[in-house]
Coordinates of C-alpha atoms and ligand atoms in Angstrom, one line a residue:
X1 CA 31.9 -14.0 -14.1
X2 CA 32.8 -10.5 -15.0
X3 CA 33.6 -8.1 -11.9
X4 CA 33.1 -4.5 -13.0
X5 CA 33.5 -1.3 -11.3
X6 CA 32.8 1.3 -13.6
X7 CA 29.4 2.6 -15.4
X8 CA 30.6 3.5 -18.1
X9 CA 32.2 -0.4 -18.5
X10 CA 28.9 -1.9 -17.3
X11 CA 27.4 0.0 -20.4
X12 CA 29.7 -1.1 -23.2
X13 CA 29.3 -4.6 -21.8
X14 CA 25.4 -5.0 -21.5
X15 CA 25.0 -2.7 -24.5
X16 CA 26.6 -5.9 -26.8
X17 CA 24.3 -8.2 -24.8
X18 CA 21.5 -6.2 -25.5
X19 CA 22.5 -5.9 -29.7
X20 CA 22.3 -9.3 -29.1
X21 CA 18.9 -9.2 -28.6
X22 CA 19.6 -10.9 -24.9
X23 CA 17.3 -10.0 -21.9
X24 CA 19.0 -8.6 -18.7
X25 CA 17.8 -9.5 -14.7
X26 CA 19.3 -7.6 -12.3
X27 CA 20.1 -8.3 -8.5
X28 CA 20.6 -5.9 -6.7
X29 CA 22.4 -6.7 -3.0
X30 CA 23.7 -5.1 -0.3
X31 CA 26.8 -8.0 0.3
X32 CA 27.8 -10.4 3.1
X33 CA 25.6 -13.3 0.6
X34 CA 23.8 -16.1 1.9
X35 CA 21.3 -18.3 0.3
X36 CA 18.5 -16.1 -0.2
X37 CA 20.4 -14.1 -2.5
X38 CA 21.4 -16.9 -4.2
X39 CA 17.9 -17.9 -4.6
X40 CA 17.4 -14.5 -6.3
X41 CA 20.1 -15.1 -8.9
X42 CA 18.7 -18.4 -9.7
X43 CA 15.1 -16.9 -10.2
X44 CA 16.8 -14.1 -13.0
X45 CA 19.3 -17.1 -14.6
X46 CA 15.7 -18.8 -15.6
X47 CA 14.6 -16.7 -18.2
X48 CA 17.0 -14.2 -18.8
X49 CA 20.4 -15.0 -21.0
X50 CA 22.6 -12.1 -18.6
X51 CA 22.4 -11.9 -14.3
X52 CA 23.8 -9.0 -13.2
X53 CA 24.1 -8.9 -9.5
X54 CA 25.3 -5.8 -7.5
X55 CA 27.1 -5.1 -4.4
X56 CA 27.1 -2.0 -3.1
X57 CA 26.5 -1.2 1.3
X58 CA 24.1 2.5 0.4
X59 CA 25.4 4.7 3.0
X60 CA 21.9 6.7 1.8
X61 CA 19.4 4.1 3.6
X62 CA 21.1 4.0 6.9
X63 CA 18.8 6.2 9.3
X64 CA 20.9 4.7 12.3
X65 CA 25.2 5.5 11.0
X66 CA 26.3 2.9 13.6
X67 CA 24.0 0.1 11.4
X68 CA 26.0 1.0 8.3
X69 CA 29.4 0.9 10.5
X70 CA 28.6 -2.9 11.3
X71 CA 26.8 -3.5 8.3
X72 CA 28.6 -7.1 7.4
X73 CA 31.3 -7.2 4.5
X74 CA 32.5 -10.4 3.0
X75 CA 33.6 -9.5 -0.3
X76 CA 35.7 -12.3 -0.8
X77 CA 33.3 -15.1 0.0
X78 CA 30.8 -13.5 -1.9
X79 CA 32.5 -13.2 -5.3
X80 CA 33.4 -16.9 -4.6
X81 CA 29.6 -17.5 -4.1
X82 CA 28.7 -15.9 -6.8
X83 CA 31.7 -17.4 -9.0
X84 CA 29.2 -20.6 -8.6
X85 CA 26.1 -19.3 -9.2
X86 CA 24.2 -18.3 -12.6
X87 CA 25.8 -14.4 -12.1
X88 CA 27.0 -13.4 -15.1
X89 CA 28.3 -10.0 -14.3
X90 CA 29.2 -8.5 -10.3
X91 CA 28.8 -4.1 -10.7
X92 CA 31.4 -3.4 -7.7
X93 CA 30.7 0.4 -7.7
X94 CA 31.8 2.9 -5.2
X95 CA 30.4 5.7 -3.4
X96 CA 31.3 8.0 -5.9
X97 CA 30.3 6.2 -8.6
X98 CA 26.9 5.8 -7.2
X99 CA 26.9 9.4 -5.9
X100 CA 28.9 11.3 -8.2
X101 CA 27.4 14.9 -6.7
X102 CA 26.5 13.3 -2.8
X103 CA 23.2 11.9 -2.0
X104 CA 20.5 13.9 -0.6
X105 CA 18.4 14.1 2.9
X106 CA 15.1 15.3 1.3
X107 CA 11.8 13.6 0.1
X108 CA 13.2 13.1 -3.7
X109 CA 10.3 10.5 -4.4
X110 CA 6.1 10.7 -3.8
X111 CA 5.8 7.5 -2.5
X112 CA 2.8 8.7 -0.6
X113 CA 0.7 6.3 2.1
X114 CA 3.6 3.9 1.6
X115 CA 6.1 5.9 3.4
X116 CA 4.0 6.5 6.9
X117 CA 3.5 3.0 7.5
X118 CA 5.9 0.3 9.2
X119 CA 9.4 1.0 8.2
X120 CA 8.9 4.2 7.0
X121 CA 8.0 6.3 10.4
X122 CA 10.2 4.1 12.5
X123 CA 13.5 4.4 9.8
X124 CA 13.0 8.2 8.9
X125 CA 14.9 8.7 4.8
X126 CA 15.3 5.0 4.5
X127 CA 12.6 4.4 1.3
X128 CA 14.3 7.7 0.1
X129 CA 17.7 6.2 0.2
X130 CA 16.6 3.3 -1.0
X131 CA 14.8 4.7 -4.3
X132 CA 17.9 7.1 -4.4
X133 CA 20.1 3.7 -4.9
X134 CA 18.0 2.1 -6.7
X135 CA 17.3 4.6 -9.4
X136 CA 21.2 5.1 -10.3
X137 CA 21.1 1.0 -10.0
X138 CA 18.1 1.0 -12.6
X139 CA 20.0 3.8 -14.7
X140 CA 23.1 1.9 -15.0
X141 CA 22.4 -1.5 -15.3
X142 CA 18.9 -1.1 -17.6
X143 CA 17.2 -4.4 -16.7
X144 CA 14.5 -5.7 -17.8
X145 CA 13.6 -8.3 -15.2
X146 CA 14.2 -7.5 -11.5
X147 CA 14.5 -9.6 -8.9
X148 CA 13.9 -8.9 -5.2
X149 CA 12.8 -10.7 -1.9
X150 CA 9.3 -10.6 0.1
X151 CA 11.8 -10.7 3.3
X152 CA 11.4 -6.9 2.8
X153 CA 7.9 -7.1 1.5
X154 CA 7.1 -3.0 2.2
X155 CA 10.6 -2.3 0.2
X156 CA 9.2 -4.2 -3.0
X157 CA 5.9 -2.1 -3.1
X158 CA 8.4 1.2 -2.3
X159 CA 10.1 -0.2 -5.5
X160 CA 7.2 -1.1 -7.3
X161 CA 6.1 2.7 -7.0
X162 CA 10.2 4.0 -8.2
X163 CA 9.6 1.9 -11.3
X164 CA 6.0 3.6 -11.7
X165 CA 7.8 6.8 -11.4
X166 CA 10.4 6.3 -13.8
X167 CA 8.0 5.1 -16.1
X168 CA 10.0 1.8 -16.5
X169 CA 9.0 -1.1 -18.3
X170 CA 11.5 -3.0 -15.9
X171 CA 9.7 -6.3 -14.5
X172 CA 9.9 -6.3 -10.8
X173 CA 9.4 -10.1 -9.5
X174 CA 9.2 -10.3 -5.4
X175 CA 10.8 -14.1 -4.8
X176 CA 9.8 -16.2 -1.9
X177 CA 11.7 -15.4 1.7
X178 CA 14.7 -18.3 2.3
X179 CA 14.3 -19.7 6.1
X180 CA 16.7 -21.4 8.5
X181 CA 15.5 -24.6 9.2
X182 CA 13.8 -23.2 12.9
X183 CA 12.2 -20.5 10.5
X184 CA 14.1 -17.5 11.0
X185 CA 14.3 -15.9 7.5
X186 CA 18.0 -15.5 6.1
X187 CA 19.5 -12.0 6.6
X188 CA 23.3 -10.7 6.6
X189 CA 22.2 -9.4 10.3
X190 CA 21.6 -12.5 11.6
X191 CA 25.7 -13.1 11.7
X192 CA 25.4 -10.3 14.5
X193 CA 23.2 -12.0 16.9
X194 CA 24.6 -13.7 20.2
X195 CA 23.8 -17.2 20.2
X196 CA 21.4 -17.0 22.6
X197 CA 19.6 -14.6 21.1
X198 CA 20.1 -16.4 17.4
X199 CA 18.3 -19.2 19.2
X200 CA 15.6 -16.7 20.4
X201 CA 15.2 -15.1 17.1
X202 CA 13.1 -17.8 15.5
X203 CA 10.3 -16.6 17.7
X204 CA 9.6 -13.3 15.4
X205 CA 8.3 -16.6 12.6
X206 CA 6.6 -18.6 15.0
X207 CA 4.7 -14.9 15.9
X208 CA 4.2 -14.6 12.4
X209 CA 2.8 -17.9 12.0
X210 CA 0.4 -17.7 15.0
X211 CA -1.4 -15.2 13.2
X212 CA -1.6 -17.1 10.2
X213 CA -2.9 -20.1 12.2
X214 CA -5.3 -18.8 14.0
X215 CA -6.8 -16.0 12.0
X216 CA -10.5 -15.9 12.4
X217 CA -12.9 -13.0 10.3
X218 CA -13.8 -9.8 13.0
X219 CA -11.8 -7.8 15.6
X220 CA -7.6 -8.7 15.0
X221 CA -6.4 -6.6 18.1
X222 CA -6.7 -10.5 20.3
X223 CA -4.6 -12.3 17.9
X224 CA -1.9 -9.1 17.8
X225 CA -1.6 -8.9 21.3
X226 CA -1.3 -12.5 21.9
X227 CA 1.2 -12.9 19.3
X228 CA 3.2 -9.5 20.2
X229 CA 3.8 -11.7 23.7
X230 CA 5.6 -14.8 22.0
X231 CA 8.5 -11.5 21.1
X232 CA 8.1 -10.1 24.2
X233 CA 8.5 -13.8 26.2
X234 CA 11.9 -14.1 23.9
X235 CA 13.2 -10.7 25.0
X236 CA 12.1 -9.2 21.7
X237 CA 12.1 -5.1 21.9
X238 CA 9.0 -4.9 19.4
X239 CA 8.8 -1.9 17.0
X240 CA 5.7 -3.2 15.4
X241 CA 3.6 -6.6 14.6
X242 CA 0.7 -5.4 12.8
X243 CA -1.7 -7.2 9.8
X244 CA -2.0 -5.1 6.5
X245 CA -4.3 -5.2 3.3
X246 CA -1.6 -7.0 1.3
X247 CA -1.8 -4.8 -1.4
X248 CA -1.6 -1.3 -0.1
X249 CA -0.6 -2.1 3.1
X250 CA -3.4 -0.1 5.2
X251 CA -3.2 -1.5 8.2
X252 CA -6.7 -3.3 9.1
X253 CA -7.5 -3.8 12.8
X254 CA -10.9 -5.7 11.5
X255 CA -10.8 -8.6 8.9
X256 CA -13.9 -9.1 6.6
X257 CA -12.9 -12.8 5.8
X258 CA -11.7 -11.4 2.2
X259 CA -9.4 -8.9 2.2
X260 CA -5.6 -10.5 1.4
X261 CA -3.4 -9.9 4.6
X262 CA 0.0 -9.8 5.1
X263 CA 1.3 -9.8 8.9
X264 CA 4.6 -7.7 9.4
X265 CA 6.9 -7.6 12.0
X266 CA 10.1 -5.3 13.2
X267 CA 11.7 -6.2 16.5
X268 CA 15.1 -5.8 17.9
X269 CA 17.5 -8.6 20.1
X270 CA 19.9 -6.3 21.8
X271 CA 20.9 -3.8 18.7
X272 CA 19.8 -6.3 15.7
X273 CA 16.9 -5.2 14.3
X274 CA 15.3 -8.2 12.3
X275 CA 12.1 -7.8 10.0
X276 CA 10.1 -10.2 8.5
X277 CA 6.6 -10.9 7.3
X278 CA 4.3 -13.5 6.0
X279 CA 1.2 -13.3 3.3
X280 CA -1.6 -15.1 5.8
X281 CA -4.6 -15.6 3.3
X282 CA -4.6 -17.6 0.3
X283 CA -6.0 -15.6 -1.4
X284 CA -3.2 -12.8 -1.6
X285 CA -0.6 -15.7 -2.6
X286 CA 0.8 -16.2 -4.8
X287 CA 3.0 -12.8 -5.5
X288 CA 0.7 -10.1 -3.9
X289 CA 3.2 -7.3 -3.8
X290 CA 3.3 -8.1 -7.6
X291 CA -0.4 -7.4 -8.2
X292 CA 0.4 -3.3 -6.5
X293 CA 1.8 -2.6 -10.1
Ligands
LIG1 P1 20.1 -7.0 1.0 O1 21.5 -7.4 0.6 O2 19.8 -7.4 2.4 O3 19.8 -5.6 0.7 O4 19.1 -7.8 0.2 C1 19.2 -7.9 -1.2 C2 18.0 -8.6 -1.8 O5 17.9 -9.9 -1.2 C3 16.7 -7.9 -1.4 O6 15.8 -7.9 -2.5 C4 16.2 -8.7 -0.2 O7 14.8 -8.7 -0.1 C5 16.7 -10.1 -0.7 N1 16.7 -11.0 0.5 C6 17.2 -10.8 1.7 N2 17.0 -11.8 2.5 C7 16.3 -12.7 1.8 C8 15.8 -14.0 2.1 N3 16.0 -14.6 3.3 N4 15.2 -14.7 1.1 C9 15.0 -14.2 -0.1 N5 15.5 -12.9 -0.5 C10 16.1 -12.2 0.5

């Protein structure tokens, strides 16, 4: 595996694979690895003949400076990770690199009704930090296969639209969420959780999965509330637990028995904030955020 730091290096490199006639998927990560990452790289080593992951902690999507401070960083274990996985090439860039001229605290990107739902009015600039990584990220690397997880499910529409507006012809693919074995999807957070509250954390899945369960057609607000308490019983501070249209992500407070849901959830254990979410009609699986582009 090839560890690069530079753009302009990244370029010579992936320009010979791409003489070549070689097709490119990209990872792009944030560090401190686990195996949901790793299930990422294995989804782009299937049909593409380069992986290039990335590692890089944005300072731009941080809303809250003291999340970026403990933001985990394992560099070490994670090239050795990676070393055994199907990553061809690590981009190890630097601030400046990224962000030669600074990044910016304004509304770059029209990304519309998917920016005042969920994440977006609870982590003000976050979606524009994230589209403001992502587009150097796209820029440098040039995939043409993109991998990403459903564990950030509103993230994969946001990047979905960036690749609308950079008229890309980059293939995004949104890969299934990895869970601990009690359910509790695998995050680089999680390592900050006490154990008490690591063991209460699996309730924000078994919330998620009460809605699934017992989903009926008509008024949702029974279910919500009733599934808000399984948090609230394991000392969860709820931002939100809402059902969407798994496609646009209105909310819907009333279910017509057809409309593919997704169920969403943001909720903090002390200062970890975990999110998560779960498609909970058959027919939005498989790959709904797929089907917005
Ligand atoms: P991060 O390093 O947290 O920014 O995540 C990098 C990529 O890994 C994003 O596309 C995430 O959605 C994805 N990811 C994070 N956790 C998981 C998981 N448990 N299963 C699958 N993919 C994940």
């Amino acid at each position: 595996m090839l560890i690069i730091k530079k753009k302009g290096a990244l370029a010579t490199i992936l320009d010979e694979h791409r003489r070549k006639g070689y097709s490119i998927g990209f990872v792009p990560t944030m560090g401190a690895l686990h195996p949901g990452h790793l299930s990422l790289i294995q989804a782009a080593g299937v049909p593409n003949q380069v992986v290039v992951a990335s590692i890089f902690v944005n300072p731009a999507q941080f809303n809250d400076p003291a999340d970026f401070e403990k933001y985990p960083v394992t560099l070490g274990k994670d090239i050795e990770l990676l070393e055994q996985s199907a990553c061809d090439v690590l981009f190890l860039p630097s601030v400046a690199e990224i962000y030669p001229n600074g990044w910016k605290n304004e509304p770059l990107y029209n990304l519309g009704f998917l920016e005042t739902v969920f994440e977006g009015p609870f982590r003000p600039g976050h979606f524009q930090g994230v589209c403001q990584v992502m587009e150097q990220l796209l820029r440098m690397v040039g995939p043409d296969h993109l991998y990403m997880g459903q564990k950030d499910y509103q993230q994969c529409m946001v990047v979905a639209r960036l690749l609308e507006l950079m008229n890309s012809s980059c293939v995004l693919h949104t890969c299934p969420t990895l869970r601990e074995k009690d359910g509790l999807a695998m995050s680089s957070r999680n390592v900050r959780l006490s154990p008490a509250d690591r063991e209460a954390a699996s309730a924000i899945f078994q919330a998620l999965r009460f809605i699934r369960d017992r989903l009926q057609p008509g008024e949702l607000s029974t279910i919500l509330t009733a599934s808000k308490e399984i948090l609230t019983a394991n000392r969860f501070k709820v931002d939100y637990l809402s059902i969407a249209h798994a496609r646009s992500l209105a909310p819907v407070e009333s279910w017509d028995g057809r409309q593919p849901l997704v169920a969403l959830a943001a909720a903090f254990l002390h200062d970890v904030r975990l999110i998560d979410n779960m498609l909970i009609t058959a027919a939005s699986e498989p790959n709904a955020v797929n089907a917005v582009n």
